[in-house]
Tab-separated table of C-alpha atoms and ligand atoms in Angstrom:
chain	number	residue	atom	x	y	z
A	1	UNK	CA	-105.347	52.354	102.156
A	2	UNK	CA	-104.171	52.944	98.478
A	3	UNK	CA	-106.399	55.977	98.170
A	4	UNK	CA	-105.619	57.255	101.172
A	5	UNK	CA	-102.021	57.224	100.327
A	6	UNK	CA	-102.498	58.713	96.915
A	7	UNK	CA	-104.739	61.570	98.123
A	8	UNK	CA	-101.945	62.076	100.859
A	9	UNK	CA	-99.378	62.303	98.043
A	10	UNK	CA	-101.350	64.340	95.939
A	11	UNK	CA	-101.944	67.101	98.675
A	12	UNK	CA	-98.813	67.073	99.340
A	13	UNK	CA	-97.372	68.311	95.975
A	14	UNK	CA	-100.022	70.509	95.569
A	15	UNK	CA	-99.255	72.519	98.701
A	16	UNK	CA	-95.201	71.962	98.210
A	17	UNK	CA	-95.714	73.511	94.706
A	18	UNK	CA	-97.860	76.656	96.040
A	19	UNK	CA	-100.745	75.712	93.822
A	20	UNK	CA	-102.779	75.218	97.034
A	21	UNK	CA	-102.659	76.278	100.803
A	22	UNK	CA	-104.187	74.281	103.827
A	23	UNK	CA	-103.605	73.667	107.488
A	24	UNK	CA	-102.724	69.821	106.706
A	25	UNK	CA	-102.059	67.389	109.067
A	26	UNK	CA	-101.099	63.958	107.601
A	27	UNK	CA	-102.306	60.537	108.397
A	28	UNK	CA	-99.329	58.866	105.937
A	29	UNK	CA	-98.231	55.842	107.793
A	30	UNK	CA	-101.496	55.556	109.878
A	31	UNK	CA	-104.009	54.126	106.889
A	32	UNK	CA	-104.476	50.690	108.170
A	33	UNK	CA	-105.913	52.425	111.208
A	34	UNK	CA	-108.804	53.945	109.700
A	35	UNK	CA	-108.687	50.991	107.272
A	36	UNK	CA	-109.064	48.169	109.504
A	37	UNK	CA	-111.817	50.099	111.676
A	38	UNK	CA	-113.954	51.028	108.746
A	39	UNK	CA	-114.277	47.705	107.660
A	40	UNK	CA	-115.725	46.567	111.236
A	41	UNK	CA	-117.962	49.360	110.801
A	42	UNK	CA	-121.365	49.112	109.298
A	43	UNK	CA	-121.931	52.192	106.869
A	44	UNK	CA	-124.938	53.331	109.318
A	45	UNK	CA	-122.333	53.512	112.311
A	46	UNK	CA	-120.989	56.795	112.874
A	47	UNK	CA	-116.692	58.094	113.147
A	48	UNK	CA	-115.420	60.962	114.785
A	49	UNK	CA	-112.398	61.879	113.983
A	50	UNK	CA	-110.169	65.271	114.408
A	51	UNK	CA	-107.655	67.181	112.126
A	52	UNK	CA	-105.582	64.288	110.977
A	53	UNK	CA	-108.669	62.721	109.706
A	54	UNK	CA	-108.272	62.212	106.151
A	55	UNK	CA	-107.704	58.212	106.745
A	56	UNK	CA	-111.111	58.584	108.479
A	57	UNK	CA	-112.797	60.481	105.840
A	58	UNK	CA	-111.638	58.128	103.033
A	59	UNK	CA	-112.301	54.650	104.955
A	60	UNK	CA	-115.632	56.046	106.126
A	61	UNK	CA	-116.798	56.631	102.583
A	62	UNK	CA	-117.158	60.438	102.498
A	63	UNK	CA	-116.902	60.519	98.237
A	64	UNK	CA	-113.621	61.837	97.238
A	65	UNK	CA	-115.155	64.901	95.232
A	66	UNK	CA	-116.669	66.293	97.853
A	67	UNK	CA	-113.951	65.594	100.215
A	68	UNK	CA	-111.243	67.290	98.063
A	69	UNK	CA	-113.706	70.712	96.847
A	70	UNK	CA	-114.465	70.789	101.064
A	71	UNK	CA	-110.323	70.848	102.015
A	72	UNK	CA	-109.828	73.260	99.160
A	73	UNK	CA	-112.817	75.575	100.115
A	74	UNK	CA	-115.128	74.868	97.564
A	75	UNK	CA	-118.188	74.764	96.546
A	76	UNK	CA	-119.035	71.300	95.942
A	77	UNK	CA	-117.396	70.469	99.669
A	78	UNK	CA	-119.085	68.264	102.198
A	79	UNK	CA	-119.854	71.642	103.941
A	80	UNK	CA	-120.375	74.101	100.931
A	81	UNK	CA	-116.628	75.001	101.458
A	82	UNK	CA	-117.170	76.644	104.490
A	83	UNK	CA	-116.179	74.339	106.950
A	84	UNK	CA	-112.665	73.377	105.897
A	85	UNK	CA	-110.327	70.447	106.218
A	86	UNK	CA	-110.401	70.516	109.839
A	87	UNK	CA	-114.084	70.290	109.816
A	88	UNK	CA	-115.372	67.310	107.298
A	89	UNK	CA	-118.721	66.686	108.480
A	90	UNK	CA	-120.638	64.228	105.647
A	91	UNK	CA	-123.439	62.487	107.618
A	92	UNK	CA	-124.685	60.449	104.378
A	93	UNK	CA	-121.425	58.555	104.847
A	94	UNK	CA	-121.773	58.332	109.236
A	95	UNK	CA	-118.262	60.736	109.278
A	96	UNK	CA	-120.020	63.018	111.805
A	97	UNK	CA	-117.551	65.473	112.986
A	98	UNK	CA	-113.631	66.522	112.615
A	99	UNK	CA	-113.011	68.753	115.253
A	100	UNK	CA	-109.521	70.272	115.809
A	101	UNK	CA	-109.902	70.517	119.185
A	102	UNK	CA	-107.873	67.811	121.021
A	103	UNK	CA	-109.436	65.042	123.015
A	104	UNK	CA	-113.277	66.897	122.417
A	105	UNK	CA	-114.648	64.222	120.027
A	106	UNK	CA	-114.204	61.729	122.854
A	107	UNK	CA	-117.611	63.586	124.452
A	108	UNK	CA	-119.224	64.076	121.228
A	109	UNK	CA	-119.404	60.380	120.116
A	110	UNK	CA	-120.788	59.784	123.686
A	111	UNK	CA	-123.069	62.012	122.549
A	112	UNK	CA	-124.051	60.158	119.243
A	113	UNK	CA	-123.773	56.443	121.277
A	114	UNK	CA	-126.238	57.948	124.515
A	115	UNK	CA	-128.935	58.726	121.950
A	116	UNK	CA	-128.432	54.998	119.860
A	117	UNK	CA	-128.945	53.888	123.160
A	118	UNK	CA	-132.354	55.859	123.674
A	119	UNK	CA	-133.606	55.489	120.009
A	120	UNK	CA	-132.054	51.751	119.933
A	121	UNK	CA	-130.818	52.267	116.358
A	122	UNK	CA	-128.200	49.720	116.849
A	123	UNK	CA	-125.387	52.026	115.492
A	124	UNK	CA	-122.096	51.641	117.042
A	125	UNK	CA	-119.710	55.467	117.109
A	126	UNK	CA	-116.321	54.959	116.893
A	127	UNK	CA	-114.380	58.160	117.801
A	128	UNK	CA	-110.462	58.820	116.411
A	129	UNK	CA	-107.581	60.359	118.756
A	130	UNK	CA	-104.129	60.624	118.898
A	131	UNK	CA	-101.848	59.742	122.257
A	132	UNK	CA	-101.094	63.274	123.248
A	133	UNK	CA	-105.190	63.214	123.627
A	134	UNK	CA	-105.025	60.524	126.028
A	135	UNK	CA	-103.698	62.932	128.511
A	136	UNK	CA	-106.407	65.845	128.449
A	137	UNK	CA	-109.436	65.173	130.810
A	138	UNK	CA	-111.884	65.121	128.481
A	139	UNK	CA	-110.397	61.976	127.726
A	140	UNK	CA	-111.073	60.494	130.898
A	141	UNK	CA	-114.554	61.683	131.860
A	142	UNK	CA	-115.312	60.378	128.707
A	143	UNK	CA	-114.013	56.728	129.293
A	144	UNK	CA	-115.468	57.025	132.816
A	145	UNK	CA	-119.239	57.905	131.818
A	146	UNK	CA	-119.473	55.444	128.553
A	147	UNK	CA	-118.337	53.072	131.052
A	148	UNK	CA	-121.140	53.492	133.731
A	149	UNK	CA	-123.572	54.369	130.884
A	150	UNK	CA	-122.292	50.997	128.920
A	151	UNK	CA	-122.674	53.085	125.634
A	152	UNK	CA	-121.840	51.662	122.485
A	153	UNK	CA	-118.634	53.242	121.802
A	154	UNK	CA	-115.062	52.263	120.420
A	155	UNK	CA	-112.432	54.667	121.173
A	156	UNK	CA	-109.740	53.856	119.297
A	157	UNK	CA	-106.309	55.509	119.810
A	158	UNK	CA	-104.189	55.918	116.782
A	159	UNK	CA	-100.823	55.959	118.885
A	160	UNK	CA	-98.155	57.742	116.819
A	161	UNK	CA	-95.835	58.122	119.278
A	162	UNK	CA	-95.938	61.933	119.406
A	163	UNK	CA	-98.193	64.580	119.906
A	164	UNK	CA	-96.662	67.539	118.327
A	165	UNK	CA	-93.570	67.564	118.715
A	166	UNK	CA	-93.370	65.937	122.538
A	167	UNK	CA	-92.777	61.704	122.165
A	168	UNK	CA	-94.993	59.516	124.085
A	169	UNK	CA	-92.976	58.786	127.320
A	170	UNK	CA	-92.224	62.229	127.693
A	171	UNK	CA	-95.889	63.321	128.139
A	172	UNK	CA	-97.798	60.167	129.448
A	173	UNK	CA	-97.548	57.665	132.595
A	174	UNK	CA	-99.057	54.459	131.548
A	175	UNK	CA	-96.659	52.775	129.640
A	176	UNK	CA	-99.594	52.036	126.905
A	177	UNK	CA	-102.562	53.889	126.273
A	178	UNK	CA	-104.536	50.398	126.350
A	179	UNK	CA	-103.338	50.183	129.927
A	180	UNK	CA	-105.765	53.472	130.915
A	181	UNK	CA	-108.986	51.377	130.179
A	182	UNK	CA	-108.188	49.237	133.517
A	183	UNK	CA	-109.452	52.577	135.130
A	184	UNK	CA	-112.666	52.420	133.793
A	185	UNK	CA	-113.124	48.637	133.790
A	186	UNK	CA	-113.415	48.165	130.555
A	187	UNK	CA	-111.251	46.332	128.055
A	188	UNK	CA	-107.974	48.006	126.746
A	189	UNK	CA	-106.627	46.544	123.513
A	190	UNK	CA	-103.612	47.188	122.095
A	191	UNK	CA	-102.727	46.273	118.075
A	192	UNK	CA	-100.476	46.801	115.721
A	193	UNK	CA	-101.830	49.679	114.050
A	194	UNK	CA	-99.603	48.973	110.990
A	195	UNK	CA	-101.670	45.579	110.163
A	196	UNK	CA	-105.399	46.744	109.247
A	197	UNK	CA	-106.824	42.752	109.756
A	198	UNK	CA	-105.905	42.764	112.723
A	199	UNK	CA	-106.832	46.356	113.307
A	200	UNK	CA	-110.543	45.021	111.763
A	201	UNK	CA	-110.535	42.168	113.891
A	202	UNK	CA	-110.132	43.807	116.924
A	203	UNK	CA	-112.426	46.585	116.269
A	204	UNK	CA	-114.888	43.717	115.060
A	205	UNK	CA	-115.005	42.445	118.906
A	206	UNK	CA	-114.980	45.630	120.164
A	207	UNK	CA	-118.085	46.432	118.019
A	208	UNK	CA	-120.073	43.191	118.633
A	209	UNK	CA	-119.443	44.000	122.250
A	210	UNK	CA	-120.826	47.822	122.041
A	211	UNK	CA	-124.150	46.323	119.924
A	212	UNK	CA	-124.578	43.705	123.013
A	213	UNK	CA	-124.932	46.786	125.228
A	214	UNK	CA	-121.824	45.856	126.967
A	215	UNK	CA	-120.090	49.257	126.393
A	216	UNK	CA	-117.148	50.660	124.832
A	217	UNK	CA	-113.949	49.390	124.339
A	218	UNK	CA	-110.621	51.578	124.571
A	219	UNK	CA	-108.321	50.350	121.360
A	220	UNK	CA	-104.510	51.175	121.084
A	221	UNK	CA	-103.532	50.858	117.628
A	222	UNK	CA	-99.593	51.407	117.619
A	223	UNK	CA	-98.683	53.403	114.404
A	224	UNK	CA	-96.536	56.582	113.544
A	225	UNK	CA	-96.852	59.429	110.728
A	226	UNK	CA	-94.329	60.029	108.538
A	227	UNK	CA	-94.793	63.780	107.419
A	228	UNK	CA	-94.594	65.052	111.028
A	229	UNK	CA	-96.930	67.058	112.930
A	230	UNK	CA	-98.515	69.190	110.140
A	231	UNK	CA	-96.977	70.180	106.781
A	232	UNK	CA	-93.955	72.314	107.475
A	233	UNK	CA	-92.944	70.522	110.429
A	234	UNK	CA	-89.403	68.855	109.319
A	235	UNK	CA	-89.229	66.447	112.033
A	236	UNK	CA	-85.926	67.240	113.348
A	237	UNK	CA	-87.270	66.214	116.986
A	238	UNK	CA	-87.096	62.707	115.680
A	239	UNK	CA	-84.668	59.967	116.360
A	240	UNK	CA	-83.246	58.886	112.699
A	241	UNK	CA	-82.999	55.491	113.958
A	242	UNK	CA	-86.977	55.470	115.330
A	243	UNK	CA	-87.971	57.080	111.784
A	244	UNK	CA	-86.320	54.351	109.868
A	245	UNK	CA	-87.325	51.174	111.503
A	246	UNK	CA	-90.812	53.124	111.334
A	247	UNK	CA	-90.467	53.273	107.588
A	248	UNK	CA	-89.510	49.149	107.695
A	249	UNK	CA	-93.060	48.952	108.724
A	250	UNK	CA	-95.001	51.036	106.171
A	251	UNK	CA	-98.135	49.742	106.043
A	252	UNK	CA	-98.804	50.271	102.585
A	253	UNK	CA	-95.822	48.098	100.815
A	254	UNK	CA	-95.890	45.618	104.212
A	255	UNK	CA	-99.852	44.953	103.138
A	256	UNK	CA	-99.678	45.161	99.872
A	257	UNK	CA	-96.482	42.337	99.598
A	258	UNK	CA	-99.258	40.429	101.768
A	259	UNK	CA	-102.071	40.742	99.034
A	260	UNK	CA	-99.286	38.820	96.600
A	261	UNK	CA	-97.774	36.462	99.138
A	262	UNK	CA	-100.389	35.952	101.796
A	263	UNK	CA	-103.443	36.052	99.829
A	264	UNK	CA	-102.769	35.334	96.143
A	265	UNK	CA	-103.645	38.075	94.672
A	266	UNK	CA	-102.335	38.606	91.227
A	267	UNK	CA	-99.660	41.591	90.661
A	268	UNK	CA	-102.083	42.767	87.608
A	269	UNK	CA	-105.183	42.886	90.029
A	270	UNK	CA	-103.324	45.072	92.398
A	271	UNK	CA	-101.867	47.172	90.169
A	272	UNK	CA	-105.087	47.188	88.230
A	273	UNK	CA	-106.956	48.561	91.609
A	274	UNK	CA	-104.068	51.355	91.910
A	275	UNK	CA	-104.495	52.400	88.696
A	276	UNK	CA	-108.031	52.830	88.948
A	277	UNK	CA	-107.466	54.811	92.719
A	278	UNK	CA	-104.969	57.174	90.807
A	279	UNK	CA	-107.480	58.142	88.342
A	280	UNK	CA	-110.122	58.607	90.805
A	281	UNK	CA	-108.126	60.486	93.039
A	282	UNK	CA	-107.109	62.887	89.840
A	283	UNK	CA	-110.174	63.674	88.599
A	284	UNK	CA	-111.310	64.475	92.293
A	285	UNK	CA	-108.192	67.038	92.488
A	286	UNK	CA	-108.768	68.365	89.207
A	287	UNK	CA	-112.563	69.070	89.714
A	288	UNK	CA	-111.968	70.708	93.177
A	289	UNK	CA	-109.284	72.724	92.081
A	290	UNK	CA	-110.969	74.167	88.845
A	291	UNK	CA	-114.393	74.655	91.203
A	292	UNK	CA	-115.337	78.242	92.059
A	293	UNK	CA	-115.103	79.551	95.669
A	294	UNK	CA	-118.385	79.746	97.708
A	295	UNK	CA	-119.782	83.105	97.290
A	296	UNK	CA	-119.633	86.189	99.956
A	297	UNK	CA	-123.288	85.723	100.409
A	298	UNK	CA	-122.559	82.404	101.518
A	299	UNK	CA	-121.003	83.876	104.910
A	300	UNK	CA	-124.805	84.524	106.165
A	301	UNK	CA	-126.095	81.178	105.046
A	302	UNK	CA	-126.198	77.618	106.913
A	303	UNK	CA	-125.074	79.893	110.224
A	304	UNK	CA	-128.297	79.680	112.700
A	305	UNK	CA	-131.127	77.824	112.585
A	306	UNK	CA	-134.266	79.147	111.525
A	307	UNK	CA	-136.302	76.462	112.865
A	308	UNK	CA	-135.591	73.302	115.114
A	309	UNK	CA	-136.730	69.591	114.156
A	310	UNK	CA	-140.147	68.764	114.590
A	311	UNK	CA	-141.384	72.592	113.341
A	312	UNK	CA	-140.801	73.975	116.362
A	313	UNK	CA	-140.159	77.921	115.561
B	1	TPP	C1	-107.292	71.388	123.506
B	1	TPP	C2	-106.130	71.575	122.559
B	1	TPP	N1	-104.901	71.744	123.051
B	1	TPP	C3	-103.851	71.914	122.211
B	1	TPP	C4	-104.042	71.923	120.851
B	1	TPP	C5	-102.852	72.095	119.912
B	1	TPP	N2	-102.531	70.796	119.319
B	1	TPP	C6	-102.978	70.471	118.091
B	1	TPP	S1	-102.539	68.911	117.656
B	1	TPP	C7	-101.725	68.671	119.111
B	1	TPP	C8	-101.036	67.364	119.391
B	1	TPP	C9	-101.991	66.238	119.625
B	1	TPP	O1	-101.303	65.011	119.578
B	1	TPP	P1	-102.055	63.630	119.502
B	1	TPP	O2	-103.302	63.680	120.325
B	1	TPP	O3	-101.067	62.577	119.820
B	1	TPP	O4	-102.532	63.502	117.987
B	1	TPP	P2	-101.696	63.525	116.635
B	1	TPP	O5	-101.564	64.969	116.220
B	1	TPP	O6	-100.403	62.854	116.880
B	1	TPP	O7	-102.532	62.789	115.652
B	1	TPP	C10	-101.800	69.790	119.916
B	1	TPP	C11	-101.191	69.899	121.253
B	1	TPP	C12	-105.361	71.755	120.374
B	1	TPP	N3	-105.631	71.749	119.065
B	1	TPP	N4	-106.385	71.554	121.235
């Protein structure tokens, strides 16, 4: 969550100082999200995950050098520095797609699940979407046929109360997001999204369940972004008095109080960790930012297939 935080931060002066420009969405405030359901996660399951992903590409394990050359269009990137932030795809690490298209990775992890069905590889895909996709009907087909299929699939909702700039009761009937799983008989949970154990213990059941063959599992996990929509949006759309108690429940001071109170964990160990997250996360900015650009040449390259698996021409 640390890291995530830090690269967060990092980005964020970057592109505030002009030393870097990005279409950047922020997942501040939503860490223990993508924290909790990593950590039910086996490193051989797979995450989709869209535009506000960087929680996802962190907690999934994508390395942080390639993560940071690929969002500053580099050569070292997950995707050569051709694919962009909005488009982290590091299969090593089971992060197989960010897509920027709302409510489409809902399909796609169906996708990944139908075929660990087939090939029974016992992987598990999670897939990542805000509210507002909860709404679009690719959301729905997608619940519906994982359902009848019983794929092994956890969709899990980061709910940040708004999708753009519209809040949550403004664009959606069921008064939770969990609430929609009753439609496809399967189980709706709904957590707080601000607490990543009990994020990871939810997504635990949900997970056991998916490698039984008993299907997916729709989880809610109630959250909120601080940095609005996408860096430049001010947030004036936002109640003061919603954005502060929000800020009460920061996930990353709330947990980290817990690490000293909770769990015992010495102030030096903590601080010791953050220290050593800082440094990683520098020296992951610093090499992206002094690596070249791909070359023009590059624009031809990776683009069609020349020949399919199994030699086929
Ligand atoms: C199909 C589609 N419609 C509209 C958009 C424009 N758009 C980008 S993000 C967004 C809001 C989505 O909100 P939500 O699903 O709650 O996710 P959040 O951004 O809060 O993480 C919209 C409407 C898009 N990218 N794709």
């Amino acid at each position: 969550m640390f890291t995530i935080k830090e690269c967060d931060d990092r980005f964020w002066t970057l592109m505030q100082s002009g030393q870097i420009v990005l279409n950047y969405y922020s997942p501040r405030g939503q860490e223990a999200v993508s924290a909790g359901v990593c950590a039910a996660l086996r490193p051989s399951d797979y995450l989709v995950t869209t535009y506000r992903g960087l929680h996802d590409h962190i907690a999934k394990g994508v390395p942080l050098d390639a993560l940071w050359a690929e969002f500053l269009g580099r050569v070292g990137g997950t995707c050569k520095g051709k694919g962009g932030p909005m488009h982290i795809t590091h299969p090593e690490s089971g992060l197989m797609v960010t897509t920027g298209v709302v409510g489409s990775g809902l399909p796609i992890a169906n996708g990944f699940a139908l075929w660990s069905q087939i090939s029974e590889d016992d992987r598990v895909t999670a897939v990542s979407f805000g509210d507002g996709a909860t709404n679009i009907g690719a959301f729905h087909e997608a619940l519906n046929l994982a359902a009848v299929w019983k794929l092994p699939v956890l969709f899990v909702c980061h709910n940040n109360l708004f999708a753009e700039h519209t809040a949550y009761a403004a664009g959606t009937s069921a008064e939770h997001v969990a609430d929609r799983a009753a439609a496809y008989g399967i189980p709706g949970v709904r957590v707080d999204g601000n607490d990543p154990l009990a994020v990871r213990d939810a997504a635990a059941e949900a997970v056991v369940r998916g490698r039984a063959g008993e299907g997916p599992t729709l989880l809610e996990a109630v959250t909120f972004r601080f940095r609005g929509h996408q860096f430049g949006d001010d947030g004036a759309y936002i109640d003061p008095a919603i954005f502060a108690s929000a800020q009460e429940r920061d996930p990353i001071p709330a947990f980290r109080s817990r690490l000293l109170a909770e769990f015992g964990m010495p102030e030096s160990e903590i601080a010791g960790v953050e220290d050593e997250v800082r440094t990683a996360v520098r020296d992951a900015a610093e090499g992206a930012l002094a690596a070249p650009e791909p070359p023009a040449v590059e624009l031809h390259t990776d683009v069609l297939a020349t020949s399919l698996p199994g030699g086929a021409a």
